[in-house]
CSV table of C-alpha atoms and ligand atoms in Angstrom, one decimal:
chain,number,residue,atom,x,y,z
Q,1312,MET,CA,-11.9,-14.0,1.0
Q,1313,SER,CA,-12.3,-10.5,-0.6
Q,1314,GLN,CA,-10.8,-9.1,-3.7
Q,1315,THR,CA,-9.9,-5.5,-4.5
Q,1316,LEU,CA,-11.2,-3.8,-7.6
Q,1317,PRO,CA,-9.4,-5.2,-10.7
Q,1318,PHE,CA,-6.1,-3.8,-11.8
Q,1319,GLU,CA,-4.6,-4.1,-15.3
Q,1320,THR,CA,-1.3,-5.6,-14.2
Q,1321,LEU,CA,-1.8,-7.2,-10.8
Q,1322,ALA,CA,-4.3,-9.1,-8.7
Q,1323,CYS,CA,-5.0,-8.8,-5.0
Q,1324,GLU,CA,-6.9,-11.1,-2.6
Q,1325,ILE,CA,-7.4,-10.5,1.1
Q,1326,GLU,CA,-8.1,-13.2,3.6
Q,1327,ASP,CA,-7.6,-13.5,7.3
Q,1328,GLN,CA,-5.7,-10.2,7.5
Q,1329,ILE,CA,-3.2,-11.3,4.8
Q,1330,ALA,CA,-3.2,-9.6,1.4
Q,1331,VAL,CA,-1.7,-11.5,-1.5
Q,1332,VAL,CA,-0.6,-9.1,-4.3
Q,1333,THR,CA,0.4,-10.9,-7.6
Q,1334,LEU,CA,2.2,-9.2,-10.4
Q,1335,ASN,CA,0.2,-10.4,-13.4
Q,1336,ARG,CA,2.1,-10.0,-16.8
Q,1337,PRO,CA,3.3,-13.6,-17.1
Q,1338,GLN,CA,3.6,-13.4,-20.9
Q,1339,VAL,CA,6.6,-11.0,-20.4
Q,1340,LEU,CA,7.8,-12.6,-17.1
Q,1341,ASN,CA,6.0,-9.9,-15.1
Q,1342,ALA,CA,8.3,-7.1,-16.5
Q,1343,LEU,CA,7.6,-3.8,-14.7
Q,1344,ASN,CA,6.2,-1.3,-17.1
Q,1345,GLY,CA,4.7,2.1,-16.2
Q,1346,GLN,CA,1.2,0.6,-15.6
Q,1347,VAL,CA,2.7,-1.8,-13.1
Q,1348,PHE,CA,4.1,1.1,-11.1
Q,1349,THR,CA,0.7,2.9,-11.3
Q,1350,ASP,CA,-1.1,-0.2,-10.1
Q,1351,LEU,CA,1.5,-0.9,-7.3
Q,1352,LYS,CA,1.2,2.7,-6.0
Q,1353,GLU,CA,-2.6,2.4,-5.9
Q,1354,ILE,CA,-2.8,-1.0,-4.3
Q,1355,PHE,CA,-0.2,-0.3,-1.6
Q,1356,ALA,CA,-2.0,3.0,-0.8
Q,1357,GLN,CA,-5.2,1.0,-0.3
Q,1358,LEU,CA,-3.5,-1.8,1.7
Q,1359,GLU,CA,-1.7,0.7,4.0
Q,1360,ASP,CA,-5.0,2.3,4.9
Q,1361,ASP,CA,-7.0,-1.0,5.2
Q,1362,PRO,CA,-7.2,-2.0,8.9
Q,1363,ALA,CA,-8.3,-5.5,7.8
Q,1364,VAL,CA,-4.8,-6.1,6.3
Q,1365,ARG,CA,-1.8,-6.6,8.6
Q,1366,VAL,CA,0.7,-8.6,6.4
Q,1367,ILE,CA,1.2,-8.4,2.6
Q,1368,LEU,CA,2.6,-11.1,0.4
Q,1369,LEU,CA,4.0,-10.1,-3.0
Q,1370,THR,CA,4.6,-12.6,-5.7
Q,1371,GLY,CA,4.5,-13.1,-9.5
Q,1372,ALA,CA,2.0,-14.9,-11.7
Q,1373,GLY,CA,3.1,-18.0,-13.6
Q,1374,GLU,CA,5.9,-20.4,-12.8
Q,1375,LYS,CA,8.9,-18.7,-14.3
Q,1376,ALA,CA,9.2,-15.2,-12.8
Q,1377,PHE,CA,8.7,-13.0,-9.8
Q,1378,ALA,CA,9.7,-10.1,-12.1
Q,1379,ALA,CA,12.3,-10.1,-14.9
Q,1380,GLY,CA,13.0,-6.4,-14.4
Q,1381,ALA,CA,12.0,-3.1,-15.9
Q,1382,ASP,CA,10.2,-3.5,-19.2
Q,1383,ILE,CA,13.0,-3.2,-21.7
Q,1384,ASN,CA,10.6,-1.9,-24.4
Q,1385,GLU,CA,10.2,1.2,-22.3
Q,1386,LEU,CA,13.9,1.6,-21.6
Q,1387,ALA,CA,15.0,1.3,-25.2
Q,1388,GLY,CA,14.0,4.8,-26.5
Q,1389,ILE,CA,14.5,7.1,-23.5
Q,1390,GLY,CA,17.2,9.8,-22.9
Q,1391,CYS,CA,18.6,11.4,-19.8
Q,1392,SER,CA,15.7,13.4,-18.6
Q,1393,LEU,CA,13.1,10.6,-19.1
Q,1394,GLY,CA,15.5,8.1,-17.6
Q,1395,GLN,CA,15.9,10.1,-14.4
Q,1396,ASP,CA,12.1,10.5,-14.2
Q,1397,LEU,CA,11.6,6.8,-14.7
Q,1398,SER,CA,14.1,5.9,-12.0
Q,1399,HIS,CA,12.8,8.5,-9.6
Q,1400,ARG,CA,9.2,7.4,-10.0
Q,1401,GLY,CA,10.0,3.7,-9.5
Q,1402,GLN,CA,12.2,4.5,-6.5
Q,1403,GLY,CA,9.2,6.4,-5.0
Q,1404,VAL,CA,6.8,3.4,-5.4
Q,1405,PHE,CA,9.4,1.0,-4.0
Q,1406,ARG,CA,10.0,3.3,-1.1
Q,1407,GLN,CA,6.2,3.5,-0.5
Q,1408,ILE,CA,6.2,-0.3,-0.3
Q,1409,GLU,CA,9.1,-0.3,2.1
Q,1410,THR,CA,7.6,2.3,4.4
Q,1411,CYS,CA,3.9,1.2,4.3
Q,1412,GLY,CA,4.1,0.3,8.0
Q,1413,LYS,CA,3.1,-3.4,7.4
Q,1414,PRO,CA,5.4,-6.3,6.8
Q,1415,VAL,CA,5.7,-7.0,3.1
Q,1416,ILE,CA,7.0,-10.5,2.3
Q,1417,ALA,CA,8.3,-11.2,-1.2
Q,1418,LEU,CA,7.5,-14.7,-2.4
Q,1419,ILE,CA,10.1,-15.0,-5.1
Q,1420,ASN,CA,8.8,-17.7,-7.4
Q,1421,GLY,CA,11.2,-17.5,-10.3
Q,1422,TYR,CA,13.4,-14.8,-12.0
Q,1423,ALA,CA,14.0,-11.8,-9.8
Q,1424,LEU,CA,16.2,-9.7,-12.2
Q,1425,GLY,CA,17.0,-6.0,-12.4
Q,1426,GLY,CA,14.0,-4.1,-11.2
Q,1427,GLY,CA,12.5,-7.4,-10.1
Q,1428,CYS,CA,15.4,-8.0,-7.7
Q,1429,GLU,CA,15.1,-4.4,-6.6
Q,1430,LEU,CA,11.4,-4.9,-5.8
Q,1431,ALA,CA,12.3,-7.9,-3.7
Q,1432,LEU,CA,14.9,-5.8,-1.9
Q,1433,ALA,CA,12.3,-3.2,-1.0
Q,1434,CYS,CA,10.2,-5.8,0.8
Q,1435,THR,CA,10.6,-6.5,4.5
Q,1436,LEU,CA,11.4,-10.2,4.1
Q,1437,ARG,CA,12.3,-12.4,1.2
Q,1438,LEU,CA,11.3,-16.1,0.8
Q,1439,ALA,CA,12.5,-17.8,-2.4
Q,1440,SER,CA,11.5,-20.9,-4.3
Q,1441,SER,CA,14.4,-23.3,-5.0
Q,1442,SER,CA,13.8,-22.4,-8.7
Q,1443,ALA,CA,14.3,-18.7,-8.2
Q,1444,GLU,CA,17.2,-16.8,-9.9
Q,1445,PHE,CA,18.5,-13.4,-8.9
Q,1446,GLY,CA,20.6,-10.9,-10.7
Q,1447,GLN,CA,21.3,-7.2,-11.5
Q,1448,PRO,CA,21.9,-7.5,-15.3
Q,1449,GLU,CA,21.6,-3.8,-16.0
Q,1450,VAL,CA,25.3,-3.4,-16.9
Q,1451,ARG,CA,24.6,-5.8,-19.8
Q,1452,LEU,CA,22.2,-3.2,-21.1
Q,1453,GLY,CA,24.6,-0.3,-20.6
Q,1454,LEU,CA,22.8,0.7,-17.4
Q,1455,ILE,CA,22.9,0.5,-13.6
Q,1456,PRO,CA,20.0,-0.4,-11.4
Q,1457,GLY,CA,17.7,2.6,-11.0
Q,1458,TYR,CA,15.1,1.4,-8.5
Q,1459,GLY,CA,17.4,1.4,-5.5
Q,1460,GLY,CA,19.5,-1.7,-6.2
Q,1461,THR,CA,22.9,0.1,-5.9
Q,1462,GLN,CA,21.8,1.2,-2.4
Q,1463,ARG,CA,19.7,-1.6,-0.9
Q,1464,LEU,CA,21.8,-4.5,-2.2
Q,1465,PRO,CA,25.1,-3.4,-0.5
Q,1466,ARG,CA,23.2,-2.5,2.6
Q,1467,LEU,CA,21.7,-6.0,2.7
Q,1468,ILE,CA,24.6,-8.3,1.7
Q,1469,GLY,CA,27.7,-6.0,1.9
Q,1470,SER,CA,29.3,-3.8,-0.7
Q,1471,SER,CA,31.8,-6.5,-2.0
Q,1472,ALA,CA,29.2,-9.2,-2.6
Q,1473,ALA,CA,26.8,-6.6,-4.1
Q,1474,LEU,CA,29.5,-5.2,-6.4
Q,1475,LYS,CA,30.2,-8.7,-7.7
Q,1476,LEU,CA,26.6,-9.0,-8.8
Q,1477,LEU,CA,26.4,-5.4,-10.1
Q,1478,LEU,CA,29.6,-5.5,-12.1
Q,1479,THR,CA,29.1,-8.9,-13.7
Q,1480,GLY,CA,25.4,-8.9,-14.2
Q,1481,GLN,CA,25.6,-12.7,-13.6
Q,1482,ARG,CA,22.6,-14.6,-12.3
Q,1483,ILE,CA,22.8,-16.6,-9.0
Q,1484,ASP,CA,20.5,-19.4,-7.9
Q,1485,ALA,CA,18.4,-19.5,-4.8
Q,1486,SER,CA,21.0,-21.4,-2.7
Q,1487,GLU,CA,23.7,-18.9,-3.5
Q,1488,ALA,CA,21.2,-16.1,-2.7
Q,1489,LEU,CA,20.6,-17.7,0.7
Q,1490,ARG,CA,24.3,-18.0,1.3
Q,1491,LEU,CA,24.7,-14.3,0.6
Q,1492,ARG,CA,21.6,-13.6,2.9
Q,1493,LEU,CA,19.9,-11.9,-0.1
Q,1494,VAL,CA,16.9,-14.1,0.9
Q,1495,ASP,CA,15.8,-15.3,4.3
Q,1496,GLU,CA,14.6,-18.8,3.3
Q,1497,VAL,CA,14.4,-21.2,0.3
Q,1498,VAL,CA,11.6,-23.7,0.0
Q,1499,GLU,CA,10.3,-26.0,-2.7
Q,1500,PRO,CA,8.2,-24.2,-5.4
Q,1501,ALA,CA,5.0,-25.9,-4.3
Q,1502,GLU,CA,5.5,-24.8,-0.7
Q,1503,LEU,CA,6.2,-21.2,-1.3
Q,1504,MET,CA,2.7,-19.7,-0.8
Q,1505,ALA,CA,2.0,-22.0,2.2
Q,1506,ARG,CA,5.3,-21.0,3.9
Q,1507,GLY,CA,4.6,-17.4,3.2
Q,1508,LYS,CA,1.2,-17.6,4.8
Q,1509,GLU,CA,2.6,-19.5,7.7
Q,1510,LEU,CA,5.2,-16.8,8.3
Q,1511,ALA,CA,2.5,-14.2,8.0
Q,1512,ARG,CA,0.4,-16.0,10.6
Q,1513,SER,CA,3.3,-16.0,13.0
Q,1514,ILE,CA,3.6,-12.2,12.6
Q,1515,LEU,CA,-0.2,-11.9,13.0
Q,1516,ALA,CA,0.1,-13.7,16.4
Q,1517,VAL,CA,2.2,-10.9,18.0
Q,1518,ALA,CA,1.2,-7.4,19.0
Q,1519,PRO,CA,0.3,-5.3,15.9
Q,1520,LEU,CA,1.8,-2.0,17.0
Q,1521,ALA,CA,5.0,-3.7,18.1
Q,1522,VAL,CA,5.3,-5.1,14.5
Q,1523,SER,CA,5.1,-1.7,12.9
Q,1524,ALA,CA,7.4,-0.2,15.6
Q,1525,CYS,CA,10.1,-2.9,14.8
Q,1526,ILE,CA,10.0,-2.0,11.1
Q,1527,GLN,CA,10.1,1.8,11.9
Q,1528,ALA,CA,13.0,1.4,14.3
Q,1529,VAL,CA,15.1,-0.8,11.9
Q,1530,TYR,CA,14.5,1.3,8.8
Q,1531,GLU,CA,14.7,4.8,10.4
Q,1532,GLY,CA,17.6,3.7,12.6
Q,1533,ALA,CA,19.6,2.5,9.6
Q,1534,ASP,CA,19.8,6.0,8.3
Q,1535,ARG,CA,21.2,7.5,11.5
Q,1536,GLY,CA,24.4,7.2,13.6
Q,1537,LEU,CA,24.3,4.8,16.5
Q,1538,GLU,CA,23.7,7.4,19.3
Q,1539,SER,CA,20.8,8.9,17.4
Q,1540,ALA,CA,19.4,5.5,16.5
Q,1541,LEU,CA,19.5,4.3,20.1
Q,1542,ARG,CA,17.6,7.5,21.1
Q,1543,LEU,CA,15.0,6.6,18.4
Q,1544,GLU,CA,14.7,3.1,19.9
Q,1545,SER,CA,14.1,4.5,23.4
Q,1546,THR,CA,11.5,6.9,22.1
Q,1547,ILE,CA,9.6,4.2,20.2
Q,1548,PHE,CA,10.0,1.8,23.2
Q,1549,GLY,CA,8.5,4.5,25.5
Q,1550,HIS,CA,5.5,5.0,23.2
Q,1551,LEU,CA,4.8,1.3,23.2
Q,1552,CYS,CA,4.8,1.3,27.0
Q,1553,ASP,CA,1.7,3.5,26.9
Q,1554,THR,CA,-0.3,1.0,24.7
Q,1555,LYS,CA,-3.1,-1.3,25.8
Q,1556,ASP,CA,-1.3,-4.1,24.0
Q,1557,LYS,CA,1.8,-3.7,26.1
Q,1558,ILE,CA,-0.4,-3.9,29.3
Q,1559,GLU,CA,-2.2,-6.9,27.9
Q,1560,GLY,CA,1.0,-8.6,26.7
Q,1561,THR,CA,2.8,-8.3,30.0
Q,1562,ARG,CA,-0.3,-9.2,32.1
Q,1563,ALA,CA,-1.1,-12.2,29.9
Q,1564,PHE,CA,2.5,-13.5,30.4
Q,1565,LEU,CA,2.3,-13.1,34.2
Q,1566,GLU,CA,-1.2,-14.7,34.3
Q,1567,LYS,CA,0.0,-17.6,32.1
Q,1568,ARG,CA,-2.7,-17.1,29.4
Q,1569,PRO,CA,-2.6,-16.1,25.7
Q,1570,PRO,CA,-2.8,-12.3,25.0
Q,1571,GLN,CA,-5.8,-10.7,23.3
Q,1572,TRP,CA,-4.5,-8.0,21.1
Q,1573,THR,CA,-6.5,-4.9,20.2
Q,1574,GLY,CA,-3.9,-3.0,18.2
Q,1575,SER,CA,-4.3,0.0,20.5
W,2539,HXC,C1,10.4,-6.8,-21.5
W,2539,HXC,C2,10.7,-9.0,-21.2
W,2539,HXC,C3,11.6,-8.8,-20.2
W,2539,HXC,C4,11.9,-7.5,-19.8
W,2539,HXC,C5,11.5,-11.0,-20.5
W,2539,HXC,N1,10.7,-10.4,-21.4
W,2539,HXC,N2,12.1,-10.1,-19.7
W,2539,HXC,N3,10.1,-8.0,-21.9
W,2539,HXC,N4,11.2,-6.5,-20.4
W,2539,HXC,N5,12.6,-7.2,-18.7
W,2539,HXC,C6,9.9,-11.0,-22.5
W,2539,HXC,C7,10.7,-11.6,-23.6
W,2539,HXC,O1,11.0,-10.6,-24.5
W,2539,HXC,C8,9.8,-12.7,-24.2
W,2539,HXC,O2,8.8,-12.0,-25.0
W,2539,HXC,C9,9.1,-13.2,-22.9
W,2539,HXC,O3,9.2,-12.2,-21.9
W,2539,HXC,C10,9.7,-14.4,-22.4
W,2539,HXC,O4,11.1,-14.2,-22.2
W,2539,HXC,P1,12.2,-15.1,-22.9
W,2539,HXC,O5,13.4,-14.3,-22.9
W,2539,HXC,O6,11.7,-15.8,-24.1
W,2539,HXC,O7,12.4,-16.3,-21.7
W,2539,HXC,P2,13.7,-17.1,-21.4
W,2539,HXC,O8,14.4,-17.5,-22.6
W,2539,HXC,O9,13.2,-18.2,-20.4
W,2539,HXC,O10,14.7,-16.1,-20.6
W,2539,HXC,C11,14.2,-15.5,-19.4
W,2539,HXC,C12,15.2,-14.3,-19.0
W,2539,HXC,C13,15.2,-13.3,-20.2
W,2539,HXC,C14,16.6,-14.9,-18.7
W,2539,HXC,C15,14.6,-13.7,-17.8
W,2539,HXC,O11,13.9,-13.0,-20.6
W,2539,HXC,C16,15.9,-12.0,-19.8
W,2539,HXC,O12,17.2,-12.0,-19.8
W,2539,HXC,N6,15.1,-11.0,-19.6
W,2539,HXC,C17,15.7,-9.6,-19.4
W,2539,HXC,C18,16.2,-9.5,-18.0
W,2539,HXC,C19,16.8,-8.2,-17.7
W,2539,HXC,O13,17.7,-7.8,-18.4
W,2539,HXC,N7,16.3,-7.5,-16.7
W,2539,HXC,C20,16.7,-6.1,-16.3
W,2539,HXC,C21,16.0,-5.1,-17.1
W,2539,HXC,S1,16.7,-3.5,-16.7
W,2539,HXC,P3,8.4,-12.7,-26.4
W,2539,HXC,O14,7.5,-11.6,-27.0
W,2539,HXC,O15,9.7,-12.9,-27.1
W,2539,HXC,O16,7.7,-14.0,-26.0
W,2539,HXC,C22,16.1,-3.0,-15.3
W,2539,HXC,C23,16.4,-1.6,-14.8
W,2539,HXC,C24,15.6,-1.1,-13.7
W,2539,HXC,O17,15.4,-3.7,-14.6
W,2539,HXC,C25,15.8,0.3,-13.4
W,2539,HXC,C26,15.1,1.3,-14.3
W,2539,HXC,C27,15.2,2.7,-13.8
């Protein structure tokens, strides 16, 4: 197991091609202040460039929270211009996470509120502990989500279900989040990390370039009309046909043996 250089607000351990990033401000339920964004930006830049990392798990320290949102101390005193800057900067970091080219699995171990829910939405997949709670309570502070929640939430669960959460600010439990498809699975709290690693290992078992190509096709295609998105799919499909891993994967199947991936 290796560890990255220490960060003020998060921890990161890398083992067997899986990085575990842990938001580490449990005394304030992992609220997202400016330093968290600085640290997330830096760690995800490192992990994106690190060939030893193929899947990233993102979770929160302590038993209560994944992240209870933007740090309200920082929101309290700001006006229009600083508010727009804060929102824009956070959106940029979450977009960086979303487009890092590697699967990022949110392990939601407790409250995922406001910016915390938006952070989970920017991840590739979401596993929740049965104790997790979700919500976009910004309207209770006189605000709206500013880190992508008004855009990613309706894209994921539909505009009506999203608006119900956005307009009321009410919290929902993990089983309701599963029913809405806001999360992909719910497991017991003690099983969350093990299930996250198991899911990561099933992604590690398949062709590496195909994994990043799936993510690229889904995210880039979602921003296009169907005709253009289908052309994108064909283009990416064609590029994969030229890879060693495609030759190996198809041959291994025909020769009835496990494939040996090289990621090339
Ligand atoms: C700063 C926070 C915080 C937050 C909790 N804390 N959430 N500090 N920002 N978002 C602090 C509390 O002040 C408290 O500090 C400590 O963490 C423990 O929290 P408690 O409230 O005592 O815990 P509990 O009673 O269990 O209630 C948990 C909770 C509640 C339901 C999650 O803390 C809560 O409602 N938090 C705010 C959630 C929220 O509104 N999030 C959205 C923020 S806006 P002390 O010092 O008293 O121990 C947002 C906008 C994003 O995210 C877009 C920006 C552009």
